[in-house]
Amino acid sequence: MTDLRAVPKIELHLHLEGAAPPALVRRLGAEQGKDLTGLFDETGGYAWSDFTTFLAAYETMSKVFEDPETYADLTEAVLLEQAANGVVYSEIFLSPPSLFGGDCGRWEAMRAAAEEGADRVQGIDCRFIPVVIRHHGPELALTGTLTMLKAPRGRIRGFGMAGDERAFQPQDFAGCFARAREAGLRLTAHAGEFGGPESVRAALDDLHVERIGHGVRAIEDPALVARLAAESVTLEVCPGSNLALGLYPSIAAHPVAPLREAGCRVTISTDDPPFFRDTMTKEYEALSKTFGWGDADFETLYRTALDAAFCGPETKAALARRLDGGARSLSSAEKEGPRA
Ligand code: HPA
Ligand code: ZN
């Protein structure tokens, strides 16, 4: 198989904290004297067994990021790993612990540190998307949203919601999404992962999102699939995450290919790669091996993701040019392109 690492990629669905290398978390945990009991397995990777224990491990891991300054090293480490897998542009979810509970100073320190970490890495550009955590409830979500909206934006271009889809309803977070939209942010929400088609419909109807995180369970309702295609809703599909969390038994049984064939706008991402032992290269290898996807398909993925990206037209034009050069030919001069 050809080396798919060098294929230029755009990743739209990556949780910054969820992408934290275990070694970084171990180091910060030791420095801060944090209790990370049970977080790691015998191989040194993250230990969890299902979605509920995954979310619990996620919360434990996030404890080392209660100090806003840690976000510089975190962001740098995550972008370096993405760049090593051919990612030239990414949109990254930010969900610091409890969104810092309305503490504007800590939010701004975190955001500034994340910007500094991003500035340190060449060959990849990124934007940030703060997300509220559904299972933490609407009250905390609104506090976090209002805090975030008061602070400078930097690379923030979107707003979203992650967390346990089995808790609360999208409607409960409609106020957060309305405020973010009024403030000019673009919208995405996790739905159709552990919730069925009705959950995707509710995200569209009640939150007015233009992208859906996952959305794969829309496949259970042909009318919804047709709607997603007709309304050009972009799906942030994360096959490796879905397999690791037990949604589907194999990539062959995953709906990514049928959704694409039905006309849905499909993009590919890794979600929380170290938790799922995943990389963008592995995702592309699985798609190539299982469905025979090749250069033309990967170019389509890139162009679809570029179209759905929340950055401005100048950045998009620069990224369109990068496609022709390939990931390896990225120059640092190009990387410093416009911050639209
Ligand atoms: N689903 C929901 N919330 C999350 C996930 C996910 O896969 N990863 C991190 N937060
Ligand atoms: Zn996610």
mmCIF file with all atom_site columns, N, CA, C and O in Angstrom, residues 238-284:
data_model
loop_
_atom_site.group_PDB
_atom_site.id
_atom_site.type_symbol
_atom_site.label_atom_id
_atom_site.label_alt_id
_atom_site.label_comp_id
_atom_site.label_asym_id
_atom_site.label_entity_id
_atom_site.label_seq_id
_atom_site.pdbx_PDB_ins_code
_atom_site.Cartn_x
_atom_site.Cartn_y
_atom_site.Cartn_z
_atom_site.occupancy
_atom_site.B_iso_or_equiv
_atom_site.pdbx_formal_charge
_atom_site.auth_seq_id
_atom_site.auth_comp_id
_atom_site.auth_asym_id
_atom_site.auth_atom_id
_atom_site.pdbx_PDB_model_num
ATOM 1   N N  . CYS A 1 238 ? -16.239 9.950  11.886 1.00 0.00 ? 238 CYS A N  1
ATOM 2   C CA . CYS A 1 238 ? -15.024 9.471  12.574 1.00 0.00 ? 238 CYS A CA 1
ATOM 3   C C  . CYS A 1 238 ? -15.116 7.947  12.685 1.00 0.00 ? 238 CYS A C  1
ATOM 4   O O  . CYS A 1 238 ? -15.444 7.413  13.764 1.00 0.00 ? 238 CYS A O  1
ATOM 5   N N  . PRO A 1 239 ? -14.799 7.241  11.588 1.00 0.00 ? 239 PRO A N  1
ATOM 6   C CA . PRO A 1 239 ? -15.036 5.784  11.593 1.00 0.00 ? 239 PRO A CA 1
ATOM 7   C C  . PRO A 1 239 ? -14.274 5.052  12.699 1.00 0.00 ? 239 PRO A C  1
ATOM 8   O O  . PRO A 1 239 ? -14.848 4.188  13.372 1.00 0.00 ? 239 PRO A O  1
ATOM 9   N N  . GLY A 1 240 ? -12.998 5.399  12.906 1.00 0.00 ? 240 GLY A N  1
ATOM 10  C CA . GLY A 1 240 ? -12.204 4.692  13.921 1.00 0.00 ? 240 GLY A CA 1
ATOM 11  C C  . GLY A 1 240 ? -12.789 4.863  15.317 1.00 0.00 ? 240 GLY A C  1
ATOM 12  O O  . GLY A 1 240 ? -12.795 3.929  16.126 1.00 0.00 ? 240 GLY A O  1
ATOM 13  N N  . SER A 1 241 ? -13.290 6.061  15.608 1.00 0.00 ? 241 SER A N  1
ATOM 14  C CA . SER A 1 241 ? -13.927 6.326  16.893 1.00 0.00 ? 241 SER A CA 1
ATOM 15  C C  . SER A 1 241 ? -15.177 5.457  17.042 1.00 0.00 ? 241 SER A C  1
ATOM 16  O O  . SER A 1 241 ? -15.404 4.819  18.073 1.00 0.00 ? 241 SER A O  1
ATOM 17  N N  . ASN A 1 242 ? -15.983 5.415  15.985 1.00 0.00 ? 242 ASN A N  1
ATOM 18  C CA . ASN A 1 242 ? -17.224 4.631  16.034 1.00 0.00 ? 242 ASN A CA 1
ATOM 19  C C  . ASN A 1 242 ? -16.943 3.140  16.231 1.00 0.00 ? 242 ASN A C  1
ATOM 20  O O  . ASN A 1 242 ? -17.655 2.449  16.952 1.00 0.00 ? 242 ASN A O  1
ATOM 21  N N  . LEU A 1 243 ? -15.889 2.659  15.588 1.00 0.00 ? 243 LEU A N  1
ATOM 22  C CA . LEU A 1 243 ? -15.530 1.238  15.755 1.00 0.00 ? 243 LEU A CA 1
ATOM 23  C C  . LEU A 1 243 ? -15.031 0.980  17.173 1.00 0.00 ? 243 LEU A C  1
ATOM 24  O O  . LEU A 1 243 ? -15.445 0.022  17.825 1.00 0.00 ? 243 LEU A O  1
ATOM 25  N N  . ALA A 1 244 ? -14.149 1.866  17.647 1.00 0.00 ? 244 ALA A N  1
ATOM 26  C CA . ALA A 1 244 ? -13.581 1.667  18.988 1.00 0.00 ? 244 ALA A CA 1
ATOM 27  C C  . ALA A 1 244 ? -14.663 1.702  20.057 1.00 0.00 ? 244 ALA A C  1
ATOM 28  O O  . ALA A 1 244 ? -14.604 0.965  21.034 1.00 0.00 ? 244 ALA A O  1
ATOM 29  N N  . LEU A 1 245 ? -15.669 2.579  19.861 1.00 0.00 ? 245 LEU A N  1
ATOM 30  C CA . LEU A 1 245 ? -16.732 2.695  20.858 1.00 0.00 ? 245 LEU A CA 1
ATOM 31  C C  . LEU A 1 245 ? -17.856 1.685  20.634 1.00 0.00 ? 245 LEU A C  1
ATOM 32  O O  . LEU A 1 245 ? -18.867 1.709  21.334 1.00 0.00 ? 245 LEU A O  1
ATOM 33  N N  . GLY A 1 246 ? -17.667 0.790  19.646 1.00 0.00 ? 246 GLY A N  1
ATOM 34  C CA . GLY A 1 246 ? -18.591 -0.338 19.497 1.00 0.00 ? 246 GLY A CA 1
ATOM 35  C C  . GLY A 1 246 ? -19.867 -0.060 18.728 1.00 0.00 ? 246 GLY A C  1
ATOM 36  O O  . GLY A 1 246 ? -20.814 -0.844 18.777 1.00 0.00 ? 246 GLY A O  1
ATOM 37  N N  . LEU A 1 247 ? -19.903 1.057  17.976 1.00 0.00 ? 247 LEU A N  1
ATOM 38  C CA . LEU A 1 247 ? -21.128 1.339  17.209 1.00 0.00 ? 247 LEU A CA 1
ATOM 39  C C  . LEU A 1 247 ? -21.304 0.367  16.055 1.00 0.00 ? 247 LEU A C  1
ATOM 40  O O  . LEU A 1 247 ? -22.428 -0.001 15.709 1.00 0.00 ? 247 LEU A O  1
ATOM 41  N N  . TYR A 1 248 ? -20.199 -0.019 15.456 1.00 0.00 ? 248 TYR A N  1
ATOM 42  C CA . TYR A 1 248 ? -20.225 -0.939 14.312 1.00 0.00 ? 248 TYR A CA 1
ATOM 43  C C  . TYR A 1 248 ? -19.113 -1.970 14.504 1.00 0.00 ? 248 TYR A C  1
ATOM 44  O O  . TYR A 1 248 ? -18.061 -1.658 15.066 1.00 0.00 ? 248 TYR A O  1
ATOM 45  N N  . PRO A 1 249 ? -19.339 -3.201 14.004 1.00 0.00 ? 249 PRO A N  1
ATOM 46  C CA . PRO A 1 249 ? -18.351 -4.253 14.240 1.00 0.00 ? 249 PRO A CA 1
ATOM 47  C C  . PRO A 1 249 ? -17.104 -4.140 13.371 1.00 0.00 ? 249 PRO A C  1
ATOM 48  O O  . PRO A 1 249 ? -16.057 -4.675 13.732 1.00 0.00 ? 249 PRO A O  1
ATOM 49  N N  . SER A 1 250 ? -17.210 -3.460 12.232 1.00 0.00 ? 250 SER A N  1
ATOM 50  C CA . SER A 1 250 ? -16.060 -3.371 11.321 1.00 0.00 ? 250 SER A CA 1
ATOM 51  C C  . SER A 1 250 ? -16.240 -2.162 10.423 1.00 0.00 ? 250 SER A C  1
ATOM 52  O O  . SER A 1 250 ? -17.361 -1.638 10.275 1.00 0.00 ? 250 SER A O  1
ATOM 53  N N  . ILE A 1 251 ? -15.157 -1.752 9.776  1.00 0.00 ? 251 ILE A N  1
ATOM 54  C CA . ILE A 1 251 ? -15.258 -0.622 8.843  1.00 0.00 ? 251 ILE A CA 1
ATOM 55  C C  . ILE A 1 251 ? -16.150 -1.004 7.656  1.00 0.00 ? 251 ILE A C  1
ATOM 56  O O  . ILE A 1 251 ? -16.886 -0.170 7.124  1.00 0.00 ? 251 ILE A O  1
ATOM 57  N N  . ALA A 1 252 ? -16.141 -2.294 7.297  1.00 0.00 ? 252 ALA A N  1
ATOM 58  C CA . ALA A 1 252 ? -16.999 -2.731 6.188  1.00 0.00 ? 252 ALA A CA 1
ATOM 59  C C  . ALA A 1 252 ? -18.479 -2.540 6.531  1.00 0.00 ? 252 ALA A C  1
ATOM 60  O O  . ALA A 1 252 ? -19.305 -2.299 5.647  1.00 0.00 ? 252 ALA A O  1
ATOM 61  N N  . ALA A 1 253 ? -18.805 -2.621 7.828  1.00 0.00 ? 253 ALA A N  1
ATOM 62  C CA . ALA A 1 253 ? -20.199 -2.474 8.257  1.00 0.00 ? 253 ALA A CA 1
ATOM 63  C C  . ALA A 1 253 ? -20.535 -1.023 8.616  1.00 0.00 ? 253 ALA A C  1
ATOM 64  O O  . ALA A 1 253 ? -21.672 -0.711 8.982  1.00 0.00 ? 253 ALA A O  1
ATOM 65  N N  . HIS A 1 254 ? -19.550 -0.131 8.501  1.00 0.00 ? 254 HIS A N  1
ATOM 66  C CA . HIS A 1 254 ? -19.750 1.279  8.876  1.00 0.00 ? 254 HIS A CA 1
ATOM 67  C C  . HIS A 1 254 ? -20.460 2.013  7.732  1.00 0.00 ? 254 HIS A C  1
ATOM 68  O O  . HIS A 1 254 ? -20.178 1.753  6.563  1.00 0.00 ? 254 HIS A O  1
ATOM 69  N N  . PRO A 1 255 ? -21.371 2.945  8.056  1.00 0.00 ? 255 PRO A N  1
ATOM 70  C CA . PRO A 1 255 ? -22.151 3.593  6.983  1.00 0.00 ? 255 PRO A CA 1
ATOM 71  C C  . PRO A 1 255 ? -21.431 4.691  6.204  1.00 0.00 ? 255 PRO A C  1
ATOM 72  O O  . PRO A 1 255 ? -22.068 5.375  5.394  1.00 0.00 ? 255 PRO A O  1
ATOM 73  N N  . VAL A 1 256 ? -20.124 4.876  6.406  1.00 0.00 ? 256 VAL A N  1
ATOM 74  C CA . VAL A 1 256 ? -19.454 5.997  5.728  1.00 0.00 ? 256 VAL A CA 1
ATOM 75  C C  . VAL A 1 256 ? -19.608 5.934  4.211  1.00 0.00 ? 256 VAL A C  1
ATOM 76  O O  . VAL A 1 256 ? -19.901 6.962  3.562  1.00 0.00 ? 256 VAL A O  1
ATOM 77  N N  . ALA A 1 257 ? -19.450 4.749  3.621  1.00 0.00 ? 257 ALA A N  1
ATOM 78  C CA . ALA A 1 257 ? -19.561 4.643  2.153  1.00 0.00 ? 257 ALA A CA 1
ATOM 79  C C  . ALA A 1 257 ? -21.010 4.818  1.689  1.00 0.00 ? 257 ALA A C  1
ATOM 80  O O  . ALA A 1 257 ? -21.261 5.613  0.767  1.00 0.00 ? 257 ALA A O  1
ATOM 81  N N  . PRO A 1 258 ? -21.996 4.125  2.321  1.00 0.00 ? 258 PRO A N  1
ATOM 82  C CA . PRO A 1 258 ? -23.389 4.360  1.906  1.00 0.00 ? 258 PRO A CA 1
ATOM 83  C C  . PRO A 1 258 ? -23.848 5.811  2.061  1.00 0.00 ? 258 PRO A C  1
ATOM 84  O O  . PRO A 1 258 ? -24.582 6.326  1.213  1.00 0.00 ? 258 PRO A O  1
ATOM 85  N N  . LEU A 1 259 ? -23.406 6.478  3.109  1.00 0.00 ? 259 LEU A N  1
ATOM 86  C CA . LEU A 1 259 ? -23.802 7.888  3.280  1.00 0.00 ? 259 LEU A CA 1
ATOM 87  C C  . LEU A 1 259 ? -23.259 8.732  2.136  1.00 0.00 ? 259 LEU A C  1
ATOM 88  O O  . LEU A 1 259 ? -23.943 9.598  1.584  1.00 0.00 ? 259 LEU A O  1
ATOM 89  N N  . ARG A 1 260 ? -22.026 8.449  1.774  1.00 0.00 ? 260 ARG A N  1
ATOM 90  C CA . ARG A 1 260 ? -21.399 9.197  0.680  1.00 0.00 ? 260 ARG A CA 1
ATOM 91  C C  . ARG A 1 260 ? -22.112 8.902  -0.633 1.00 0.00 ? 260 ARG A C  1
ATOM 92  O O  . ARG A 1 260 ? -22.412 9.812  -1.415 1.00 0.00 ? 260 ARG A O  1
ATOM 93  N N  . GLU A 1 261 ? -22.415 7.620  -0.845 1.00 0.00 ? 261 GLU A N  1
ATOM 94  C CA . GLU A 1 261 ? -23.097 7.242  -2.090 1.00 0.00 ? 261 GLU A CA 1
ATOM 95  C C  . GLU A 1 261 ? -24.489 7.854  -2.179 1.00 0.00 ? 261 GLU A C  1
ATOM 96  O O  . GLU A 1 261 ? -25.002 8.099  -3.273 1.00 0.00 ? 261 GLU A O  1
ATOM 97  N N  . ALA A 1 262 ? -25.105 8.106  -1.005 1.00 0.00 ? 262 ALA A N  1
ATOM 98  C CA . ALA A 1 262 ? -26.452 8.702  -0.992 1.00 0.00 ? 262 ALA A CA 1
ATOM 99  C C  . ALA A 1 262 ? -26.386 10.221 -1.195 1.00 0.00 ? 262 ALA A C  1
ATOM 100 O O  . ALA A 1 262 ? -27.422 10.891 -1.164 1.00 0.00 ? 262 ALA A O  1
ATOM 101 N N  . GLY A 1 263 ? -25.191 10.761 -1.382 1.00 0.00 ? 263 GLY A N  1
ATOM 102 C CA . GLY A 1 263 ? -25.074 12.191 -1.681 1.00 0.00 ? 263 GLY A CA 1
ATOM 103 C C  . GLY A 1 263 ? -24.790 13.063 -0.479 1.00 0.00 ? 263 GLY A C  1
ATOM 104 O O  . GLY A 1 263 ? -24.803 14.295 -0.586 1.00 0.00 ? 263 GLY A O  1
ATOM 105 N N  . CYS A 1 264 ? -24.547 12.442 0.690  1.00 0.00 ? 264 CYS A N  1
ATOM 106 C CA . CYS A 1 264 ? -24.222 13.257 1.869  1.00 0.00 ? 264 CYS A CA 1
ATOM 107 C C  . CYS A 1 264 ? -22.798 13.788 1.755  1.00 0.00 ? 264 CYS A C  1
ATOM 108 O O  . CYS A 1 264 ? -21.936 13.147 1.155  1.00 0.00 ? 264 CYS A O  1
ATOM 109 N N  . ARG A 1 265 ? -22.583 14.950 2.352  1.00 0.00 ? 265 ARG A N  1
ATOM 110 C CA . ARG A 1 265 ? -21.234 15.547 2.352  1.00 0.00 ? 265 ARG A CA 1
ATOM 111 C C  . ARG A 1 265 ? -20.450 14.937 3.505  1.00 0.00 ? 265 ARG A C  1
ATOM 112 O O  . ARG A 1 265 ? -20.640 15.298 4.667  1.00 0.00 ? 265 ARG A O  1
ATOM 113 N N  . VAL A 1 266 ? -19.579 14.017 3.157  1.00 0.00 ? 266 VAL A N  1
ATOM 114 C CA . VAL A 1 266 ? -18.831 13.249 4.152  1.00 0.00 ? 266 VAL A CA 1
ATOM 115 C C  . VAL A 1 266 ? -17.412 13.783 4.283  1.00 0.00 ? 266 VAL A C  1
ATOM 116 O O  . VAL A 1 266 ? -16.720 13.992 3.282  1.00 0.00 ? 266 VAL A O  1
ATOM 117 N N  . THR A 1 267 ? -16.987 14.017 5.539  1.00 0.00 ? 267 THR A N  1
ATOM 118 C CA . THR A 1 267 ? -15.586 14.319 5.828  1.00 0.00 ? 267 THR A CA 1
ATOM 119 C C  . THR A 1 267 ? -15.099 13.279 6.840  1.00 0.00 ? 267 THR A C  1
ATOM 120 O O  . THR A 1 267 ? -15.901 12.589 7.463  1.00 0.00 ? 267 THR A O  1
ATOM 121 N N  . ILE A 1 268 ? -13.788 13.179 6.976  1.00 0.00 ? 268 ILE A N  1
ATOM 122 C CA . ILE A 1 268 ? -13.202 12.138 7.832  1.00 0.00 ? 268 ILE A CA 1
ATOM 123 C C  . ILE A 1 268 ? -12.321 12.769 8.901  1.00 0.00 ? 268 ILE A C  1
ATOM 124 O O  . ILE A 1 268 ? -11.473 13.620 8.590  1.00 0.00 ? 268 ILE A O  1
ATOM 125 N N  . SER A 1 269 ? -12.506 12.323 10.147 1.00 0.00 ? 269 SER A N  1
ATOM 126 C CA . SER A 1 269 ? -11.705 12.825 11.264 1.00 0.00 ? 269 SER A CA 1
ATOM 127 C C  . SER A 1 269 ? -11.438 11.713 12.268 1.00 0.00 ? 269 SER A C  1
ATOM 128 O O  . SER A 1 269 ? -11.976 10.608 12.141 1.00 0.00 ? 269 SER A O  1
ATOM 129 N N  . THR A 1 270 ? -10.618 12.056 13.295 1.00 0.00 ? 270 THR A N  1
ATOM 130 C CA . THR A 1 270 ? -10.217 11.016 14.255 1.00 0.00 ? 270 THR A CA 1
ATOM 131 C C  . THR A 1 270 ? -10.836 11.169 15.644 1.00 0.00 ? 270 THR A C  1
ATOM 132 O O  . THR A 1 270 ? -10.671 10.272 16.469 1.00 0.00 ? 270 THR A O  1
ATOM 133 N N  . ASP A 1 271 ? -11.448 12.331 15.950 1.00 0.00 ? 271 ASP A N  1
ATOM 134 C CA . ASP A 1 271 ? -12.185 12.506 17.208 1.00 0.00 ? 271 ASP A CA 1
ATOM 135 C C  . ASP A 1 271 ? -11.246 12.641 18.421 1.00 0.00 ? 271 ASP A C  1
ATOM 136 O O  . ASP A 1 271 ? -10.977 13.748 18.859 1.00 0.00 ? 271 ASP A O  1
ATOM 137 N N  . ASP A 1 272 ? -10.798 11.542 18.966 1.00 0.00 ? 272 ASP A N  1
ATOM 138 C CA . ASP A 1 272 ? -9.917  11.529 20.147 1.00 0.00 ? 272 ASP A CA 1
ATOM 139 C C  . ASP A 1 272 ? -8.833  10.477 19.899 1.00 0.00 ? 272 ASP A C  1
ATOM 140 O O  . ASP A 1 272 ? -8.835  9.407  20.525 1.00 0.00 ? 272 ASP A O  1
ATOM 141 N N  . PRO A 1 273 ? -7.888  10.755 18.987 1.00 0.00 ? 273 PRO A N  1
ATOM 142 C CA . PRO A 1 273 ? -7.059  9.668  18.444 1.00 0.00 ? 273 PRO A CA 1
ATOM 143 C C  . PRO A 1 273 ? -6.312  8.780  19.437 1.00 0.00 ? 273 PRO A C  1
ATOM 144 O O  . PRO A 1 273 ? -6.347  7.562  19.278 1.00 0.00 ? 273 PRO A O  1
ATOM 145 N N  . PRO A 1 274 ? -5.656  9.327  20.497 1.00 0.00 ? 274 PRO A N  1
ATOM 146 C CA . PRO A 1 274 ? -4.943  8.379  21.366 1.00 0.00 ? 274 PRO A CA 1
ATOM 147 C C  . PRO A 1 274 ? -5.878  7.457  22.144 1.00 0.00 ? 274 PRO A C  1
ATOM 148 O O  . PRO A 1 274 ? -5.492  6.340  22.494 1.00 0.00 ? 274 PRO A O  1
ATOM 149 N N  . PHE A 1 275 ? -7.099  7.913  22.404 1.00 0.00 ? 275 PHE A N  1
ATOM 150 C CA . PHE A 1 275 ? -8.058  7.036  23.086 1.00 0.00 ? 275 PHE A CA 1
ATOM 151 C C  . PHE A 1 275 ? -8.432  5.855  22.187 1.00 0.00 ? 275 PHE A C  1
ATOM 152 O O  . PHE A 1 275 ? -8.736  4.778  22.665 1.00 0.00 ? 275 PHE A O  1
ATOM 153 N N  . PHE A 1 276 ? -8.409  6.098  20.867 1.00 0.00 ? 276 PHE A N  1
ATOM 154 C CA . PHE A 1 276 ? -8.869  5.063  19.935 1.00 0.00 ? 276 PHE A CA 1
ATOM 155 C C  . PHE A 1 276 ? -7.718  4.435  19.154 1.00 0.00 ? 276 PHE A C  1
ATOM 156 O O  . PHE A 1 276 ? -7.943  3.724  18.180 1.00 0.00 ? 276 PHE A O  1
ATOM 157 N N  . ARG A 1 277 ? -6.486  4.728  19.587 1.00 0.00 ? 277 ARG A N  1
ATOM 158 C CA . ARG A 1 277 ? -5.287  4.209  18.901 1.00 0.00 ? 277 ARG A CA 1
ATOM 159 C C  . ARG A 1 277 ? -5.375  4.519  17.412 1.00 0.00 ? 277 ARG A C  1
ATOM 160 O O  . ARG A 1 277 ? -5.173  3.656  16.542 1.00 0.00 ? 277 ARG A O  1
ATOM 161 N N  . ASP A 1 278 ? -5.721  5.757  17.100 1.00 0.00 ? 278 ASP A N  1
ATOM 162 C CA . ASP A 1 278 ? -6.038  6.136  15.729 1.00 0.00 ? 278 ASP A CA 1
ATOM 163 C C  . ASP A 1 278 ? -5.123  7.265  15.254 1.00 0.00 ? 278 ASP A C  1
ATOM 164 O O  . ASP A 1 278 ? -4.534  7.992  16.052 1.00 0.00 ? 278 ASP A O  1
ATOM 165 N N  . THR A 1 279 ? -4.997  7.390  13.931 1.00 0.00 ? 279 THR A N  1
ATOM 166 C CA . THR A 1 279 ? -4.381  8.562  13.296 1.00 0.00 ? 279 THR A CA 1
ATOM 167 C C  . THR A 1 279 ? -5.153  8.795  11.994 1.00 0.00 ? 279 THR A C  1
ATOM 168 O O  . THR A 1 279 ? -5.868  7.902  11.519 1.00 0.00 ? 279 THR A O  1
ATOM 169 N N  . MET A 1 280 ? -4.975  9.971  11.395 1.00 0.00 ? 280 MET A N  1
ATOM 170 C CA . MET A 1 280 ? -5.619  10.213 10.096 1.00 0.00 ? 280 MET A CA 1
ATOM 171 C C  . MET A 1 280 ? -5.059  9.255  9.040  1.00 0.00 ? 280 MET A C  1
ATOM 172 O O  . MET A 1 280 ? -5.779  8.829  8.131  1.00 0.00 ? 280 MET A O  1
ATOM 173 N N  . THR A 1 281 ? -3.780  8.915  9.157  1.00 0.00 ? 281 THR A N  1
ATOM 174 C CA . THR A 1 281 ? -3.203  7.967  8.195  1.00 0.00 ? 281 THR A CA 1
ATOM 175 C C  . THR A 1 281 ? -3.920  6.617  8.291  1.00 0.00 ? 281 THR A C  1
ATOM 176 O O  . THR A 1 281 ? -4.272  6.012  7.268  1.00 0.00 ? 281 THR A O  1
ATOM 177 N N  . LYS A 1 282 ? -4.140  6.159  9.521  1.00 0.00 ? 282 LYS A N  1
ATOM 178 C CA . LYS A 1 282 ? -4.850  4.876  9.692  1.00 0.00 ? 282 LYS A CA 1
ATOM 179 C C  . LYS A 1 282 ? -6.270  4.942  9.126  1.00 0.00 ? 282 LYS A C  1
ATOM 180 O O  . LYS A 1 282 ? -6.769  3.983  8.543  1.00 0.00 ? 282 LYS A O  1
ATOM 181 N N  . GLU A 1 283 ? -6.926  6.071  9.306  1.00 0.00 ? 283 GLU A N  1
ATOM 182 C CA . GLU A 1 283 ? -8.283  6.232  8.746  1.00 0.00 ? 283 GLU A CA 1
ATOM 183 C C  . GLU A 1 283 ? -8.241  6.069  7.223  1.00 0.00 ? 283 GLU A C  1
ATOM 184 O O  . GLU A 1 283 ? -9.052  5.350  6.635  1.00 0.00 ? 283 GLU A O  1
ATOM 185 N N  . TYR A 1 284 ? -7.298  6.751  6.583  1.00 0.00 ? 284 TYR A N  1
ATOM 186 C CA . TYR A 1 284 ? -7.214  6.694  5.121  1.00 0.00 ? 284 TYR A CA 1
ATOM 187 C C  . TYR A 1 284 ? -6.831  5.291  4.659  1.00 0.00 ? 284 TYR A C  1
ATOM 188 O O  . TYR A 1 284 ? -7.315  4.813  3.632  1.00 0.00 ? 284 TYR A O  1
#
